[in-house]
Short mmCIF file of C-alpha atoms and ligand atoms in Angstrom, two decimals:
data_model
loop_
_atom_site.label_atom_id
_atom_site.label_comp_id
_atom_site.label_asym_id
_atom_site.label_seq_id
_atom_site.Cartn_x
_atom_site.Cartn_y
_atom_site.Cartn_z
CA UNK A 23 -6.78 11.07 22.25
CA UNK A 24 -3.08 10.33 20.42
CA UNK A 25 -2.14 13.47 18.76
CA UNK A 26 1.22 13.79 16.44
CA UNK A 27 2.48 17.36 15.40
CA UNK A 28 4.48 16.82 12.11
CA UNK A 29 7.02 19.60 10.87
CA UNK A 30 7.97 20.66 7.44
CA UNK A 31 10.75 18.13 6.84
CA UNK A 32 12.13 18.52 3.04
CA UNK A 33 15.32 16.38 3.98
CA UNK A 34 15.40 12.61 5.64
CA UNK A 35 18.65 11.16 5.90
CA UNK A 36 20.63 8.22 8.42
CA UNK A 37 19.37 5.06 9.37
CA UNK A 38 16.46 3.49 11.01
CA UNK A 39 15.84 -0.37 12.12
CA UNK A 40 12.56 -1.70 10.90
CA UNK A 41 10.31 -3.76 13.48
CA UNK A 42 8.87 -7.35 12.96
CA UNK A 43 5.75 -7.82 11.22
CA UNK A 44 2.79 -7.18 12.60
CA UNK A 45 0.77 -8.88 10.28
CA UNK A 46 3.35 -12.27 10.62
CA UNK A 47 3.02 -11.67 14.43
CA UNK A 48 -0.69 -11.67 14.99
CA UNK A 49 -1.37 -15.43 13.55
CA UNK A 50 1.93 -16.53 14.99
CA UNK A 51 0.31 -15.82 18.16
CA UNK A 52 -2.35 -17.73 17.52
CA UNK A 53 -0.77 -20.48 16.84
CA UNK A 54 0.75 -20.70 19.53
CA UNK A 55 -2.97 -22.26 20.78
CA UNK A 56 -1.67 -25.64 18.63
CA UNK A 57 0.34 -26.81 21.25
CA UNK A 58 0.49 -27.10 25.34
CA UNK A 59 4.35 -26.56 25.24
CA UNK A 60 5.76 -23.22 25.63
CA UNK A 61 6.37 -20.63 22.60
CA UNK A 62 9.38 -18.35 22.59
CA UNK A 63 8.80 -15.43 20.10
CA UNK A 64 11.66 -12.41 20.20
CA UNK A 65 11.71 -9.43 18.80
CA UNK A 66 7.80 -8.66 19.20
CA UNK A 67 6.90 -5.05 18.19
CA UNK A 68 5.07 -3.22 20.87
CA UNK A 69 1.58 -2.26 19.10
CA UNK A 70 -1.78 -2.23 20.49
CA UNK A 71 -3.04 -4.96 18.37
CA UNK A 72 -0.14 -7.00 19.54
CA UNK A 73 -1.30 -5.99 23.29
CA UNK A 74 -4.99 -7.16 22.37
CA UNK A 75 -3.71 -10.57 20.63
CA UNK A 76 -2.02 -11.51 24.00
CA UNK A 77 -5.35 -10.68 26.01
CA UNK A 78 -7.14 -13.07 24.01
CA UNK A 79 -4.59 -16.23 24.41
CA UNK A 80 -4.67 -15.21 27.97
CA UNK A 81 -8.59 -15.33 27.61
CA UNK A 82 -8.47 -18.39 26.23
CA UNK A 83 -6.67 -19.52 29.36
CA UNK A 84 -3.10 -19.37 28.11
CA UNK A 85 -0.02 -17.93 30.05
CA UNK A 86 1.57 -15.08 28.91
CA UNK A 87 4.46 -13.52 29.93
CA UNK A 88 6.39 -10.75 28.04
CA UNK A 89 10.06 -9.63 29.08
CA UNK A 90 11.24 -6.27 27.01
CA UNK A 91 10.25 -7.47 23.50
CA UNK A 92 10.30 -11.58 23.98
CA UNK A 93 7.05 -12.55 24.89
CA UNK A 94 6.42 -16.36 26.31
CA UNK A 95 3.17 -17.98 25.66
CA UNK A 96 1.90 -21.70 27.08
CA UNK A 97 -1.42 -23.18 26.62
CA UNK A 98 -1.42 -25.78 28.71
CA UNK A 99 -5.56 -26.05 28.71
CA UNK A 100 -7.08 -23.88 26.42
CA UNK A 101 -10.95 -22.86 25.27
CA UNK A 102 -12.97 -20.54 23.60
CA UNK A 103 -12.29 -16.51 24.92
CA UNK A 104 -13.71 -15.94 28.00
CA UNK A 105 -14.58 -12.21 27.31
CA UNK A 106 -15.45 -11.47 23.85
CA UNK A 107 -14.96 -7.36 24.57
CA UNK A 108 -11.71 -7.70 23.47
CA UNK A 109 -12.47 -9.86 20.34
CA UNK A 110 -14.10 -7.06 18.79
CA UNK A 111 -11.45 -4.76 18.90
CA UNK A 112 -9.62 -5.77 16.00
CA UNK A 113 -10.46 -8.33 13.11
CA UNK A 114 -7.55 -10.66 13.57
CA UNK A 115 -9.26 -11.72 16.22
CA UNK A 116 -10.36 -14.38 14.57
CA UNK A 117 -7.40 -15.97 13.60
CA UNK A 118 -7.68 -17.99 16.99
CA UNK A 119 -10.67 -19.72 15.44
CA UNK A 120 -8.60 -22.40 13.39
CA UNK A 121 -6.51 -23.50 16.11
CA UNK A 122 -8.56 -23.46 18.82
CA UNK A 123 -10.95 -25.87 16.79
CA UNK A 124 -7.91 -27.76 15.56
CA UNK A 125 -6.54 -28.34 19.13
CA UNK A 126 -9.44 -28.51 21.32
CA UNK A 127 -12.30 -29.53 18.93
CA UNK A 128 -14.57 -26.53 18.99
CA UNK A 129 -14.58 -22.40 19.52
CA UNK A 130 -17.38 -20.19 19.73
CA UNK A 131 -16.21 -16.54 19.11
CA UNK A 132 -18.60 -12.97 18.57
CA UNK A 133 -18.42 -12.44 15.16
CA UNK A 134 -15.87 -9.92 13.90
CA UNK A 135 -17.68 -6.54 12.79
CA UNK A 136 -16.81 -4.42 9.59
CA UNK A 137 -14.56 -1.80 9.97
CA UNK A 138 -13.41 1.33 8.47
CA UNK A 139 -12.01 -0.09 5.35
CA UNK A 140 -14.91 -2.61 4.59
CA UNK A 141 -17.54 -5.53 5.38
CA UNK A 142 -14.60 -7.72 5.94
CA UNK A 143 -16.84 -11.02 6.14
CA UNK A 144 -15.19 -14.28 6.94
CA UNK A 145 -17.41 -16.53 5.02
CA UNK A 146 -14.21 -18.18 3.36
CA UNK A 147 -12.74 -18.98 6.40
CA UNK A 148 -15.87 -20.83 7.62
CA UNK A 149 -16.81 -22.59 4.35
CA UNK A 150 -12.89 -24.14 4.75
CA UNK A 151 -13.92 -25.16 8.07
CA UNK A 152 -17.07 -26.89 6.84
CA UNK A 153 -14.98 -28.62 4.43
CA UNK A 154 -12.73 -29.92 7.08
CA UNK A 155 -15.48 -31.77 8.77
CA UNK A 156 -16.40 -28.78 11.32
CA UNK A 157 -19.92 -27.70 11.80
CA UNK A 158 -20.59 -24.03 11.97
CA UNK A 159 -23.47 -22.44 13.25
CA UNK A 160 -24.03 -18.78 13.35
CA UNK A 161 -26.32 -17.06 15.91
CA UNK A 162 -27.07 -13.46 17.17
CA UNK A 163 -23.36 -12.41 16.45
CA UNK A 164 -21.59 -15.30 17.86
CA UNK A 165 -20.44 -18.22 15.33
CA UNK A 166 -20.13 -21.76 17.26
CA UNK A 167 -17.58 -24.10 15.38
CA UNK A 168 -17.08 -28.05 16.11
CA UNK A 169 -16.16 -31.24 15.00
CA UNK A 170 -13.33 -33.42 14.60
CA UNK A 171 -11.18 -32.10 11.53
CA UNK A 172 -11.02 -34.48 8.77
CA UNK A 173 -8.15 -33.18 5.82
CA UNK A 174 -9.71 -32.32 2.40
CA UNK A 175 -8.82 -30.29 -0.88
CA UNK A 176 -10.22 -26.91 -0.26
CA UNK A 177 -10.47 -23.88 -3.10
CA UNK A 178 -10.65 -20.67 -1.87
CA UNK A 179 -12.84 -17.95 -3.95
CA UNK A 180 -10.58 -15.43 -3.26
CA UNK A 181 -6.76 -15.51 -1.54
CA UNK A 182 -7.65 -14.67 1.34
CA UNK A 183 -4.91 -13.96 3.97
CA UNK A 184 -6.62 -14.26 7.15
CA UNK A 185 -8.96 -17.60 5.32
CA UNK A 186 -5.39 -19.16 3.92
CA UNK A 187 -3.75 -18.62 7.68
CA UNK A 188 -7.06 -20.04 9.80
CA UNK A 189 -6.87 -23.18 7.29
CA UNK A 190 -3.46 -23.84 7.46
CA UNK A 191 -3.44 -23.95 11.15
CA UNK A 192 -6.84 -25.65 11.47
CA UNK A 193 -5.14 -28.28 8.98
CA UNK A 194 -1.88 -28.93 10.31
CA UNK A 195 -3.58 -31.23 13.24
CA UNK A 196 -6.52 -32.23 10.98
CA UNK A 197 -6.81 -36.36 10.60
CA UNK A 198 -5.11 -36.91 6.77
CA UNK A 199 -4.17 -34.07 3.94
CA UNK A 200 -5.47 -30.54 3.07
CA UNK A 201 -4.52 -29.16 0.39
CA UNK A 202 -5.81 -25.21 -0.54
CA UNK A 203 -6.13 -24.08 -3.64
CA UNK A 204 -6.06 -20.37 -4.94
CA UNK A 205 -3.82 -19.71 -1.44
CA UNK A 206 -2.83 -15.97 -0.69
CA UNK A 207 0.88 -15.82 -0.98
CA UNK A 208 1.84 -13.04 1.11
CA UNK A 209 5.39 -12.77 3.06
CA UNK A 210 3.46 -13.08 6.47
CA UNK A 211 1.72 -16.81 5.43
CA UNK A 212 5.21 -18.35 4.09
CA UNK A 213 6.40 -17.16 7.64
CA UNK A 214 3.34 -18.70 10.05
CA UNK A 215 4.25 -21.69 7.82
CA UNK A 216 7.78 -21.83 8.95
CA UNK A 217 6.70 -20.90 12.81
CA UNK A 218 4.55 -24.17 11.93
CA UNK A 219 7.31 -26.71 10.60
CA UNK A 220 9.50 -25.72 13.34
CA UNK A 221 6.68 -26.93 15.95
CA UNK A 222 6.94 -30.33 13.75
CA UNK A 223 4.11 -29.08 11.50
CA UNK A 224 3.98 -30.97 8.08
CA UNK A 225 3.71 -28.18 5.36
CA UNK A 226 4.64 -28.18 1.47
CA UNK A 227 3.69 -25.16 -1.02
CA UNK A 228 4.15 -21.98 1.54
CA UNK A 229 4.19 -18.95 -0.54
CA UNK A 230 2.45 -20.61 -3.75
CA UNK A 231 -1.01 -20.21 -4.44
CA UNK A 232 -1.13 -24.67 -3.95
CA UNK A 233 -0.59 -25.36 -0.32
CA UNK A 234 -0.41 -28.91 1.06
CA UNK A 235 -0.82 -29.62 4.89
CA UNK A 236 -0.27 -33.26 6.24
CA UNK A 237 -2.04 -33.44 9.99
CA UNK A 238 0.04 -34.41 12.61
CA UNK A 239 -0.95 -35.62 16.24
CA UNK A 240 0.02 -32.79 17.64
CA UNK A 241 2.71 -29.89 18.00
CA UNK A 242 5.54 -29.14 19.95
CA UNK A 243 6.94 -26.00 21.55
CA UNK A 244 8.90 -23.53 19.46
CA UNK A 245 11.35 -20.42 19.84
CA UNK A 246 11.16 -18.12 16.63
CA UNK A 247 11.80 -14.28 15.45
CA UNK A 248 9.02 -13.37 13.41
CA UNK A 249 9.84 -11.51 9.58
CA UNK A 250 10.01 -7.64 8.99
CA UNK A 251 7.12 -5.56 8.57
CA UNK A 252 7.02 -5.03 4.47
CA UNK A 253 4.77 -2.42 5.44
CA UNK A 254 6.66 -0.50 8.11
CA UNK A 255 9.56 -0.48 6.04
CA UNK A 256 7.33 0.63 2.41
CA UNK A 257 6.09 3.19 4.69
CA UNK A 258 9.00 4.71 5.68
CA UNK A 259 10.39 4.47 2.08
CA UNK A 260 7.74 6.60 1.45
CA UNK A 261 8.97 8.91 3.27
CA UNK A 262 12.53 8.77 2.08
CA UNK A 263 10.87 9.18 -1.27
CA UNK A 264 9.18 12.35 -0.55
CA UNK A 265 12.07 13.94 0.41
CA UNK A 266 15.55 14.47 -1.05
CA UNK A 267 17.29 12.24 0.90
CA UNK A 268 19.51 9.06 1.96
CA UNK A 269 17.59 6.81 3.97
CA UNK A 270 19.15 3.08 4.87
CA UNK A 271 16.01 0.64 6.05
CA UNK A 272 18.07 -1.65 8.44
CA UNK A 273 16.71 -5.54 8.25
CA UNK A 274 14.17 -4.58 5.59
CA UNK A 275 13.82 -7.35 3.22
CA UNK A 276 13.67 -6.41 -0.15
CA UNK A 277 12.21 -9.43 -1.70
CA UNK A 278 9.30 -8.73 0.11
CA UNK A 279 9.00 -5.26 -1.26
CA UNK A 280 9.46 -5.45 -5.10
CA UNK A 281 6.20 -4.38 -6.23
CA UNK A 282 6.93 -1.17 -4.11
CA UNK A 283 9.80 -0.97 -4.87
CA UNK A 284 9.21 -0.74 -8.52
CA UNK A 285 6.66 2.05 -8.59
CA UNK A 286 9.38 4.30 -6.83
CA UNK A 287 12.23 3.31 -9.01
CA UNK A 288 10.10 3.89 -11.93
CA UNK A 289 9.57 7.49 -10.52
CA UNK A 290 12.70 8.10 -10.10
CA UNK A 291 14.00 7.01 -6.46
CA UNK A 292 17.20 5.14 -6.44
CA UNK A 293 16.22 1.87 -4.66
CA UNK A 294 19.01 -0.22 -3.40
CA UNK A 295 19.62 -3.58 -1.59
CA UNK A 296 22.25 -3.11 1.18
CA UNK A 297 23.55 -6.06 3.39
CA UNK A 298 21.99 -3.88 6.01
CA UNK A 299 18.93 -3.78 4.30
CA UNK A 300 17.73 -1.03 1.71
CA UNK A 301 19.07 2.28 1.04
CA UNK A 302 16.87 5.22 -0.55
CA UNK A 303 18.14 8.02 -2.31
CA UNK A 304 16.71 10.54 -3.59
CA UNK A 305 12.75 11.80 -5.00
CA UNK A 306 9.97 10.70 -6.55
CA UNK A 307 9.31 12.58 -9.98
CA UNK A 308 7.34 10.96 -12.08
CA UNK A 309 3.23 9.90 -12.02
CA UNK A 310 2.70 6.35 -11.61
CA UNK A 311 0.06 3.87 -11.95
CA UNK A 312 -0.67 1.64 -9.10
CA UNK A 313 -3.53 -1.41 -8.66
CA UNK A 314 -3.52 -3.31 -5.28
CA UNK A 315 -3.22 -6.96 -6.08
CA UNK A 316 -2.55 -9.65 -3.91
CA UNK A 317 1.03 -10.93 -3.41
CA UNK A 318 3.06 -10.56 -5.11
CA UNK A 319 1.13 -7.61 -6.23
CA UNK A 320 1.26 -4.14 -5.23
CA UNK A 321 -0.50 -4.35 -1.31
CA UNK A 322 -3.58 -2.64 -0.88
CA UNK A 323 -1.75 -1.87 2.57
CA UNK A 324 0.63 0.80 0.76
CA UNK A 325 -1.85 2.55 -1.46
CA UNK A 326 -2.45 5.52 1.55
CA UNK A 327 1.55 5.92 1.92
CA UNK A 328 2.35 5.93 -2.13
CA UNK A 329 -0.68 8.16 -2.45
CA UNK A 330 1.32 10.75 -0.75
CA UNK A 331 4.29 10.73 -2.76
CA UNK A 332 1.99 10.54 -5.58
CA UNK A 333 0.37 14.38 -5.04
CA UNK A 334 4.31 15.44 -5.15
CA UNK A 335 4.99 13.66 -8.50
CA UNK A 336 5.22 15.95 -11.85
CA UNK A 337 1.84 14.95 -14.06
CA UNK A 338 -1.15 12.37 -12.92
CA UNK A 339 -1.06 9.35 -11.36
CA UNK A 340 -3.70 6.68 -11.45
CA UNK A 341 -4.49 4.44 -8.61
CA UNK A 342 -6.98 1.37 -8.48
CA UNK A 343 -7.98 -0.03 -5.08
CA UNK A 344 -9.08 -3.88 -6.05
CA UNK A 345 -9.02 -5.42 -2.60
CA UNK A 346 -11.20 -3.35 -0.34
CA UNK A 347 -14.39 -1.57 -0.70
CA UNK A 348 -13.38 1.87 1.57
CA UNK A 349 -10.24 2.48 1.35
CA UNK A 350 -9.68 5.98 0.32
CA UNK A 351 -10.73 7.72 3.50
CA UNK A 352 -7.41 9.27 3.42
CA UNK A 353 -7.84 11.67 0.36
CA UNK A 354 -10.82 14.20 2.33
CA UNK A 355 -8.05 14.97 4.95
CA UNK A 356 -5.16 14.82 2.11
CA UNK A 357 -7.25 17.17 0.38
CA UNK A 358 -7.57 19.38 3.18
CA UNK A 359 -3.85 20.14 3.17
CA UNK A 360 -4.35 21.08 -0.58
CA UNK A 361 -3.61 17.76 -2.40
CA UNK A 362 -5.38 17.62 -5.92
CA UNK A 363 -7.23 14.34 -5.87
CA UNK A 364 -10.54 13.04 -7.52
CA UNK A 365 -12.62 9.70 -6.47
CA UNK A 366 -14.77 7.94 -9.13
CA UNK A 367 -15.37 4.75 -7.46
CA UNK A 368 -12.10 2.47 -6.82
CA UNK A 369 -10.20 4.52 -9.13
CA UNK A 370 -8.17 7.44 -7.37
CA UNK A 371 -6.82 10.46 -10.24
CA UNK A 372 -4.09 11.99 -8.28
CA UNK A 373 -2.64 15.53 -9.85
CA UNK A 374 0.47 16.22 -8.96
CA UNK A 375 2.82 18.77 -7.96
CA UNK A 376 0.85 20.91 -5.65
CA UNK A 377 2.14 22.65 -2.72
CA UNK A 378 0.65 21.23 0.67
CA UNK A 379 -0.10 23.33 3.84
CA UNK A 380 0.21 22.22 7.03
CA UNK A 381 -3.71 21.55 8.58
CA UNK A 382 -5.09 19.55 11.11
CA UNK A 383 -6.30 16.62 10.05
CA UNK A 384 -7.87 13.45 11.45
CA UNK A 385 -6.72 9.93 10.89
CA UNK A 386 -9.70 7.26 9.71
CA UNK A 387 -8.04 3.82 9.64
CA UNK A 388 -4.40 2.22 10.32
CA UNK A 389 -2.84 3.46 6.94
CA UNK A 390 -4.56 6.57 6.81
CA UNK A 391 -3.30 7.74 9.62
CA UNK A 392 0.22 6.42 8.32
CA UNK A 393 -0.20 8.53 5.21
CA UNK A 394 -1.04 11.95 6.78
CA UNK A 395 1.85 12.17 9.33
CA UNK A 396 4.04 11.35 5.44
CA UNK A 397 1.91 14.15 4.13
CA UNK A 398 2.88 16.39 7.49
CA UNK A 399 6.72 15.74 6.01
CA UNK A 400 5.92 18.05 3.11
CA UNK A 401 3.42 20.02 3.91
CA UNK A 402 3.95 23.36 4.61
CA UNK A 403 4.08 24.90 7.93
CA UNK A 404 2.99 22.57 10.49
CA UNK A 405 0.18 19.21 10.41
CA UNK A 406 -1.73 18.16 13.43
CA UNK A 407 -2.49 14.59 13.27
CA UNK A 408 -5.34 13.56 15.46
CA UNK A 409 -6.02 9.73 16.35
CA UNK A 410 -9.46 9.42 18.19
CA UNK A 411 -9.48 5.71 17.75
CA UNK A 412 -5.33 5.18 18.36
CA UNK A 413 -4.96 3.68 14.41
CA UNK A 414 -1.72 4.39 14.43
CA UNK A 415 -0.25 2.56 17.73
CA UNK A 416 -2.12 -0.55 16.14
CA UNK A 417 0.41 -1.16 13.45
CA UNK A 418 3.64 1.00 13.88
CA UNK A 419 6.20 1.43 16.73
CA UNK A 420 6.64 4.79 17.61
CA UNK A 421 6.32 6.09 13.71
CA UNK A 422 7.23 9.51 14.95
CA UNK A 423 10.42 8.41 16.71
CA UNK A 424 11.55 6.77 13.52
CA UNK A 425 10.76 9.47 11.51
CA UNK A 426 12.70 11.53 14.12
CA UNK A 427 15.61 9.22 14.12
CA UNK A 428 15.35 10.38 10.16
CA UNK A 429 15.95 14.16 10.78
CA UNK A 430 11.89 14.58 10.71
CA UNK A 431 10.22 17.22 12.77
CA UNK A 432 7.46 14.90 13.87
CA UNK A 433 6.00 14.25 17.76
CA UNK A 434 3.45 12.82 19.71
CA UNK A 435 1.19 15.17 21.79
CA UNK A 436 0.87 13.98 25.18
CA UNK A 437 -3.08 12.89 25.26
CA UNK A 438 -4.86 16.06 26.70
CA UNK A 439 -7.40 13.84 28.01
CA UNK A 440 -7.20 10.31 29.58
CA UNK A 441 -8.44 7.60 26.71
CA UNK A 442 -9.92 4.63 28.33
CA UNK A 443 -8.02 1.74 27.09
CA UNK A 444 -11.34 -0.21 26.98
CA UNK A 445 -11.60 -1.65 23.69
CA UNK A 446 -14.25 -0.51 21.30
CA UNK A 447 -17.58 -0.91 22.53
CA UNK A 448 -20.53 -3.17 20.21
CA UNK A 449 -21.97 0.27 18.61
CA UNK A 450 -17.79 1.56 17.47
CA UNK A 451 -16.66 0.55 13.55
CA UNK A 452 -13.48 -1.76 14.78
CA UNK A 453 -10.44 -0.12 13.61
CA UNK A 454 -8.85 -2.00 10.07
CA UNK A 455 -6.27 -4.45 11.15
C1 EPZ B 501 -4.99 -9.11 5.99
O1 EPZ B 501 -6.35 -8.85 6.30
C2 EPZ B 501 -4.19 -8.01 6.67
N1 EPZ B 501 -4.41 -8.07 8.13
C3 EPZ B 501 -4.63 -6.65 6.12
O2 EPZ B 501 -3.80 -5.67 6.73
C4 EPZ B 501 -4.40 -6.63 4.62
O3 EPZ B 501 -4.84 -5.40 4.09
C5 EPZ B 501 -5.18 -7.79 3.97
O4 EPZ B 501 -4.76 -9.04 4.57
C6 EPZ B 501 -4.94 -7.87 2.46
O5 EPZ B 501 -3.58 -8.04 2.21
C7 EPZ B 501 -3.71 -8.98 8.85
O6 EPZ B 501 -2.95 -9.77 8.32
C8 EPZ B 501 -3.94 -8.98 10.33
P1 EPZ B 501 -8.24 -10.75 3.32
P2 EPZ B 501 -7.47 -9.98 5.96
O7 EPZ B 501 -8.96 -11.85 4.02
O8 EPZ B 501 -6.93 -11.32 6.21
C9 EPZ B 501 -12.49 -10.33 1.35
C10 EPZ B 501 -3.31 -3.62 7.75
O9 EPZ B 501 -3.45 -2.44 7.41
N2 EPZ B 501 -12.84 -11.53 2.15
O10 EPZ B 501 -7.16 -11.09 2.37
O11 EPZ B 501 -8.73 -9.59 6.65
C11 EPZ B 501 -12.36 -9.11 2.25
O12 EPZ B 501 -13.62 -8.53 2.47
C12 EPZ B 501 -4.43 -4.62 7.48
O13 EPZ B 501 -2.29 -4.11 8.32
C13 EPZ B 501 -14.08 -12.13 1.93
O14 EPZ B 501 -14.88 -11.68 1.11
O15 EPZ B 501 -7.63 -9.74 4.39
C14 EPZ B 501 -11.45 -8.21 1.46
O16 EPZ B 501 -12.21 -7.48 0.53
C15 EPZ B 501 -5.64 -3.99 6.82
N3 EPZ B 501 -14.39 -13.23 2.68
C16 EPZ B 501 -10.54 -9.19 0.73
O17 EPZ B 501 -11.19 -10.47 0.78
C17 EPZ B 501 -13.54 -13.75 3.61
O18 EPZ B 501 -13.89 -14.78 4.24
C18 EPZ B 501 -9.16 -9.32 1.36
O19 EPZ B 501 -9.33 -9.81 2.64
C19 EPZ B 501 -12.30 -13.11 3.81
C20 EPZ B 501 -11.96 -12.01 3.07
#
């Protein structure tokens, strides 16, 4: 079981390269199912969920190669998964349910379970589907989707990313026009859409909440470099922030940060866009209010990290959670290092300015267990952080090297005991993707 021993740290300072996205990565990978010619992708962060992506292409009867971090992919003949242990392991899982139908005309997948951070259904992904012509038919767990994909004018409840992502790449071989309506507009979609176009996909509107897809007879091979992770680098701003120092964020892209961005300028970091990146410099001082939004506004992904910096800020800050039902899982163990927070429903009251002591504390989803190695930074004294289920490895590189590279105080205990690598059985929550 991971473990990560996190020194008292007051001062981060020097430079530190950010990864690629794992969130543009994951349905990059799946589309990589659109076509039999081969995919180049460079720059590929090493990351469990990564790892588990690239078992299920290969499941799906896909070769995959990876070579240091550029991984090859061809899909010469492709079909549903094979093994559905793996497809439970993590939601994204069923991003490979849009192109698979789109390329091969049907997929039958288990159905993705809830996780730590909520039901997660995918009922807007599947009533897309229906209105591109496919038939869906749910049984015992396992959905079965077919048909011949027809394009149509599709309005999604709610901007979904994963729903926006699945119908984009079910659309972009469908016979005719799609166009979605109420699209999510997050950093990671604009980007599948360019990994799309440069296969000879036919795509107007990325990054708008109006998307327009033109079907084409089919796809060609690609070589791409995926964005950086917005969330990687807001997390490691974070950290900057918490601490009086001068932190450069090398290939961070700024435009995909600004709602971030603006909550620490606004207490009191000095946030600035460097050729290189973004440079931090110094701390966080006043409360702030934050609400997760969709993009462009403030990601429901960051509300663990800012929470952090939040219990060091000078009055109370005020946080909303509006995307997902669970996500404050992180304050119990924050509070057990002697944060000052209070829970009435999705509204978080967080009282700053108390001193926090180094505990042992126990990380509950992928953010979480982001936000209490930050909180290790400033606590006190030392802060064990253990990882039962491995959250962290699913969506950051080596955190603790990075943090390191930063001056930090921060390792990873070798695991005392050997942890299967078998993915989470039917009974487990799957980890939050
Ligand atoms: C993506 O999840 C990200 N994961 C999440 O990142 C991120 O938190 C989320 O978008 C929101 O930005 C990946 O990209 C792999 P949604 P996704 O569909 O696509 C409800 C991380 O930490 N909903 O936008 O699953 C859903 O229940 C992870 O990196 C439906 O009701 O998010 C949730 O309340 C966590 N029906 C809300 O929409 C559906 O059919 C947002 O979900 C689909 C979603």
């Amino acid at each position: 079981m991971p473990q990560y021993q996190i020194g008292y740290s007051p001062r981060l300072s020097g430079e530190v390269h950010v990864s690629t996205a794992k969130n543009a990565v994951l349905p990059i990978l799946a589309a990589a199912l659109l076509t039999q010619e081969e995919i180049i992708l460079h720059q590929v962060p090493q990351l469990t969920d990564v790892r588990h992506m690239l078992g299920i292409l290969r499941s799906c009867g896909a070769e995959v190669s990876e070579e240091n971090a550029d991984v090859r992919i061809r899909g010469v003949s492709v079909g549903s998964p094979k093994e559905n242990a793996l497809l439970r392991t993590m939601r994204a899982s069923v991003l490979i349910l849009g192109p698979l139908v789109a390329r091969t005309g049907a997929c039958v997948l288990s159905m993705p379970g809830g996780c730590a951070i909520g039901q997660r259904p995918i009922d807007l992904h599947l009533k897309g589907l229906q209105k591109l012509g496919a038939k869906v038919e749910q049984e015992g767990g396992t959905v079965q989707v077919s048909g011949a994909l027809k394009g149509a004018n599709i309005y999604l409840d709610f901007p979904s990313v994963g729903a926006t992502e699945n119908l984009i790449m079910a659309a972009v071989l469908a016979k005719g026009v799609t166009r979605i309506e109420n699209a999510a507009k997050e950093p990671e979609i604009t980007d599948l859409c360019h990994f799309l176009t440069a296969m000879g996909g036919r795509i107007a509107g990325a990054g708008t909440a109006n998307i327009i897809i033109e079907g084409v007879e089919s796809l060609h091979g690609a070589e791409y470099t995926p964005i950086p992770d917005r969330i990687e680098a807001g997390t490691l701003a974070c950290a900057a922030a918490l601490t009086e120092g001068s932190v450069l964020l090398e290939g961070a892209r700024t435009d995909h940060m600004r709602a971030l961005l603006f909550k620490l300028s606004e207490s009191g970091v000095i946030c600035q866009e460097d050729v290189r990146g973004l440079r931090l410099r110094g701390k966080a001082r006043h409360p702030m209010e934050a609400r997760t939004l969709s993009y462009p506004g403030f990601p429901t992904d960051m509300q663990a990290p800012l929470m952090v910096v939040a219990t060091q800020t000078h009055g109370l800050s005020v946080f909303l959670e509006t995307i997902f039902e669970n996500r404050y899982m992180h304050v119990v163990e924050l509070k057990r290092l002697g944060a000052h927070i209070r829970v009435e429903g999705q509204l978080a009251l967080i009282q700053g300015g108390r001193t926090l002591n180094g505990a042992h504390v126990t990380a509950t989803d992928l953010r979480a267990a982001a936000a209490l190695m930050l909180a290790g930074l400033i606590a006190q004294g030392q802060t064990t952080v253990s990882d039962p289920a491995g959250h962290l490895m699913r969506g950051y590189e080596s955190l603790e090297d990075k943090l390191t590279v930063l001056g930090a105080e921060a390792k990873k205990l070798e695991d005392r005991i050997n942890v299967s690598k078998k993915p989470a059985n039917d009974g487990e929550f799957m980890a939050a993707n």
